[in-house]
Amino acid sequence: MGGWEETVAKTIGLLPAADPLYYFPDMPDENLKCDIGFVGGYWPYKGENLDKYIAPLCYPVGDYNVKIFGNQPWPVPQYMGLSDDTTARSLFCSATVCPNVSEPHANVFGFEVNERVFKLAACKSFFISDKIDSLTEDIFTKDESVTAENPQQFKDLIDEAINNPDVRDKHIAACYETVMKSHTYAHRIQQILESFE
């Protein structure tokens, strides 16, 4: 990027964020209630992490009530098809735990936090994420979020959260406050405008 700003244009980095017009706390939908709810696409590269973190939760079938939506078919029987923003929000508000899993490079390099964590926090959903340094160093800097170092810890944290609503409630409230205070798309627009000053 050496001389980019001198020769072409100023550059700024912007994180994804929450859109509270679409993602907000909503009444649970009885048809979408489940232990684990996930919305995300499945493709070979991303599947490297999804196969380690999400797929094991799907077997044996019935150990957990799992509902998965995504824009590509998943190789698990819990895949329920495509979802729009309304269905995604309803699932997030109806699931006990909403996992967040990143593409492998996010774990290696520690950045590229996906939009899902912001949506989940805006819906007051409880989420557990795989480890991305930027998630805890730049966004949830006060231990608001729950992250797992590896797939076994991920599963253990899910089991603990399913059986302990007090743990969930504490993190839900803290993550919601952080996102509403600093990480909506209105905040990102403000960052863009301020960059011109």
Short mmCIF file of C-alpha atoms in Angstrom, two decimals:
data_model
loop_
_atom_site.label_atom_id
_atom_site.label_comp_id
_atom_site.label_asym_id
_atom_site.label_seq_id
_atom_site.Cartn_x
_atom_site.Cartn_y
_atom_site.Cartn_z
CA MET A 1 0.00 0.00 0.00
CA GLY A 2 3.18 2.15 0.14
CA GLY A 3 2.28 5.28 -1.80
CA TRP A 4 -1.40 4.57 -2.37
CA GLU A 5 -2.67 7.52 -0.33
CA GLU A 6 -0.27 9.94 -2.00
CA THR A 7 -1.11 8.85 -5.54
CA VAL A 8 -4.72 7.67 -5.49
CA ALA A 9 -6.89 8.21 -2.43
CA LYS A 10 -7.06 8.11 1.32
CA THR A 11 -7.84 4.63 2.63
CA ILE A 12 -9.61 3.67 5.82
CA GLY A 13 -10.42 0.28 7.27
CA LEU A 14 -13.98 -0.40 8.38
CA LEU A 15 -15.24 -3.36 10.36
CA PRO A 16 -18.63 -4.89 9.63
CA ALA A 17 -21.35 -3.85 12.07
CA ALA A 18 -24.97 -4.41 13.09
CA ASP A 19 -27.95 -3.02 11.24
CA PRO A 20 -30.52 -2.51 14.02
CA LEU A 21 -33.30 -1.96 11.47
CA TYR A 22 -33.09 -5.67 10.61
CA TYR A 23 -31.36 -7.20 13.62
CA PHE A 24 -32.92 -6.46 17.00
CA PRO A 25 -34.33 -8.40 19.96
CA ASP A 26 -37.51 -10.16 18.89
CA MET A 27 -39.96 -12.67 20.34
CA PRO A 28 -38.76 -16.29 20.02
CA ASP A 29 -40.46 -18.33 17.29
CA GLU A 30 -41.68 -21.70 18.60
CA ASN A 31 -40.84 -23.30 15.24
CA LEU A 32 -37.23 -22.10 15.44
CA LYS A 33 -36.48 -22.81 19.10
CA CYS A 34 -33.39 -24.97 19.40
CA ASP A 35 -30.26 -25.56 21.42
CA ILE A 36 -27.96 -24.39 18.62
CA GLY A 37 -28.87 -22.09 15.72
CA PHE A 38 -26.49 -21.12 12.93
CA VAL A 39 -26.82 -19.07 9.75
CA GLY A 40 -23.96 -19.18 7.28
CA GLY A 41 -22.84 -20.58 3.97
CA TYR A 42 -20.90 -23.79 3.56
CA TRP A 43 -18.12 -24.16 0.99
CA PRO A 44 -14.89 -26.17 1.06
CA TYR A 45 -12.58 -23.48 2.45
CA LYS A 46 -14.96 -22.31 5.17
CA GLY A 47 -15.90 -25.95 5.67
CA GLU A 48 -12.42 -26.54 7.12
CA ASN A 49 -13.61 -24.77 10.29
CA LEU A 50 -17.29 -25.64 10.06
CA ASP A 51 -16.37 -29.33 9.95
CA LYS A 52 -14.34 -28.92 13.16
CA TYR A 53 -16.71 -26.69 15.13
CA ILE A 54 -20.29 -27.14 13.89
CA ALA A 55 -20.57 -30.55 12.20
CA PRO A 56 -19.61 -32.53 15.34
CA LEU A 57 -22.54 -30.90 17.17
CA CYS A 58 -24.87 -32.45 14.60
CA TYR A 59 -23.99 -36.06 15.44
CA PRO A 60 -25.31 -38.24 16.87
CA VAL A 61 -28.53 -36.72 15.59
CA GLY A 62 -30.66 -35.75 18.56
CA ASP A 63 -27.90 -35.01 21.06
CA TYR A 64 -28.64 -31.34 20.41
CA ASN A 65 -31.57 -29.69 18.69
CA VAL A 66 -29.66 -27.95 15.87
CA LYS A 67 -31.05 -25.71 13.13
CA ILE A 68 -28.80 -24.48 10.30
CA PHE A 69 -29.63 -22.11 7.46
CA GLY A 70 -27.28 -21.02 4.69
CA ASN A 71 -26.97 -20.01 1.06
CA GLN A 72 -25.37 -23.35 0.11
CA PRO A 73 -26.41 -26.86 1.14
CA TRP A 74 -24.67 -28.27 4.20
CA PRO A 75 -23.58 -31.92 4.51
CA VAL A 76 -25.64 -32.40 7.69
CA PRO A 77 -29.32 -33.36 8.15
CA GLN A 78 -30.00 -30.24 10.26
CA TYR A 79 -29.63 -27.96 7.22
CA MET A 80 -32.97 -26.17 6.70
CA GLY A 81 -32.34 -24.14 3.54
CA LEU A 82 -32.04 -20.46 2.73
CA SER A 83 -33.05 -17.71 5.11
CA ASP A 84 -33.79 -14.04 4.71
CA ASP A 85 -33.00 -11.42 7.36
CA THR A 86 -36.34 -11.98 9.11
CA THR A 87 -35.79 -15.73 9.46
CA ALA A 88 -32.18 -15.22 10.55
CA ARG A 89 -33.27 -12.73 13.22
CA SER A 90 -35.99 -15.10 14.41
CA LEU A 91 -33.54 -17.97 14.65
CA PHE A 92 -31.02 -15.84 16.54
CA CYS A 93 -33.73 -14.80 19.00
CA SER A 94 -35.03 -18.37 19.39
CA ALA A 95 -31.82 -20.40 19.76
CA THR A 96 -30.20 -20.95 23.15
CA VAL A 97 -26.69 -20.72 21.67
CA CYS A 98 -25.65 -19.21 18.34
CA PRO A 99 -22.13 -20.29 17.40
CA ASN A 100 -19.86 -18.02 15.42
CA VAL A 101 -17.25 -19.67 13.21
CA SER A 102 -14.81 -17.86 10.94
CA GLU A 103 -12.86 -18.71 7.85
CA PRO A 104 -9.45 -20.27 8.68
CA HIS A 105 -7.36 -17.20 7.83
CA ALA A 106 -9.19 -15.17 10.50
CA ASN A 107 -7.91 -17.57 13.15
CA VAL A 108 -4.36 -17.51 11.76
CA PHE A 109 -3.98 -13.77 11.19
CA GLY A 110 -6.28 -12.59 13.99
CA PHE A 111 -8.47 -10.22 12.01
CA GLU A 112 -11.48 -10.20 9.67
CA VAL A 113 -14.23 -10.44 12.25
CA ASN A 114 -17.39 -11.42 10.40
CA GLU A 115 -20.70 -9.59 10.45
CA ARG A 116 -22.48 -12.43 12.25
CA VAL A 117 -21.17 -11.47 15.72
CA PHE A 118 -22.61 -7.96 15.36
CA LYS A 119 -25.98 -9.30 14.22
CA LEU A 120 -26.07 -11.77 17.11
CA ALA A 121 -25.22 -9.13 19.69
CA ALA A 122 -27.85 -6.76 18.25
CA CYS A 123 -30.48 -9.51 18.60
CA LYS A 124 -29.46 -10.13 22.23
CA SER A 125 -28.42 -13.63 21.27
CA PHE A 126 -25.86 -15.63 23.18
CA PHE A 127 -22.91 -16.54 20.99
CA ILE A 128 -19.68 -18.46 21.35
CA SER A 129 -16.98 -17.70 18.80
CA ASP A 130 -13.87 -19.37 17.59
CA LYS A 131 -10.74 -17.37 18.43
CA ILE A 132 -10.04 -14.23 16.40
CA ASP A 133 -7.67 -11.81 18.14
CA SER A 134 -9.45 -8.72 16.81
CA LEU A 135 -12.75 -9.87 18.32
CA THR A 136 -11.44 -9.45 21.87
CA GLU A 137 -8.74 -6.83 21.24
CA ASP A 138 -10.76 -4.36 19.14
CA ILE A 139 -14.47 -5.01 19.75
CA PHE A 140 -15.35 -6.87 22.93
CA THR A 141 -12.43 -5.60 25.00
CA LYS A 142 -14.04 -6.11 28.44
CA ASP A 143 -14.64 -9.89 28.34
CA GLU A 144 -18.16 -9.40 26.99
CA SER A 145 -17.91 -12.22 24.46
CA VAL A 146 -17.19 -15.91 24.92
CA THR A 147 -14.47 -17.41 22.73
CA ALA A 148 -13.04 -20.89 22.43
CA GLU A 149 -9.42 -21.79 21.73
CA ASN A 150 -10.31 -25.09 20.04
CA PRO A 151 -13.26 -27.30 19.02
CA GLN A 152 -13.36 -29.26 22.30
CA GLN A 153 -13.50 -26.08 24.39
CA PHE A 154 -16.15 -24.79 21.96
CA LYS A 155 -18.35 -27.82 22.68
CA ASP A 156 -17.69 -27.61 26.44
CA LEU A 157 -18.69 -23.92 26.49
CA ILE A 158 -21.86 -24.71 24.54
CA ASP A 159 -22.80 -27.41 27.07
CA GLU A 160 -22.15 -25.00 29.94
CA ALA A 161 -24.20 -22.23 28.30
CA ILE A 162 -27.17 -24.47 27.51
CA ASN A 163 -27.37 -25.47 31.16
CA ASN A 164 -26.67 -22.07 32.69
CA PRO A 165 -28.93 -19.15 31.72
CA ASP A 166 -27.17 -16.82 34.19
CA VAL A 167 -23.93 -17.13 32.22
CA ARG A 168 -25.77 -16.42 28.98
CA ASP A 169 -27.65 -13.41 30.32
CA LYS A 170 -24.49 -11.68 31.56
CA HIS A 171 -22.74 -11.96 28.19
CA ILE A 172 -25.87 -11.14 26.19
CA ALA A 173 -26.37 -7.83 28.00
CA ALA A 174 -22.70 -6.86 27.78
CA CYS A 175 -22.32 -7.66 24.07
CA TYR A 176 -25.56 -5.85 23.22
CA GLU A 177 -24.42 -2.72 25.06
CA THR A 178 -21.04 -2.70 23.31
CA VAL A 179 -22.50 -3.11 19.84
CA MET A 180 -25.26 -0.54 20.29
CA LYS A 181 -22.75 1.94 21.71
CA SER A 182 -20.03 1.58 19.06
CA HIS A 183 -20.68 -0.99 16.33
CA THR A 184 -23.77 -0.26 14.27
CA TYR A 185 -23.63 0.83 10.64
CA ALA A 186 -24.50 4.34 11.81
CA HIS A 187 -21.19 4.30 13.67
CA ARG A 188 -19.40 3.15 10.51
CA ILE A 189 -20.96 5.99 8.50
CA GLN A 190 -19.78 8.39 11.18
CA GLN A 191 -16.26 6.95 10.81
CA ILE A 192 -16.37 7.56 7.05
CA LEU A 193 -17.54 11.15 7.50
CA GLU A 194 -14.93 11.84 10.16
CA SER A 195 -12.20 10.52 7.85
CA PHE A 196 -12.87 13.47 5.53
CA GLU A 197 -12.24 16.06 8.23
#
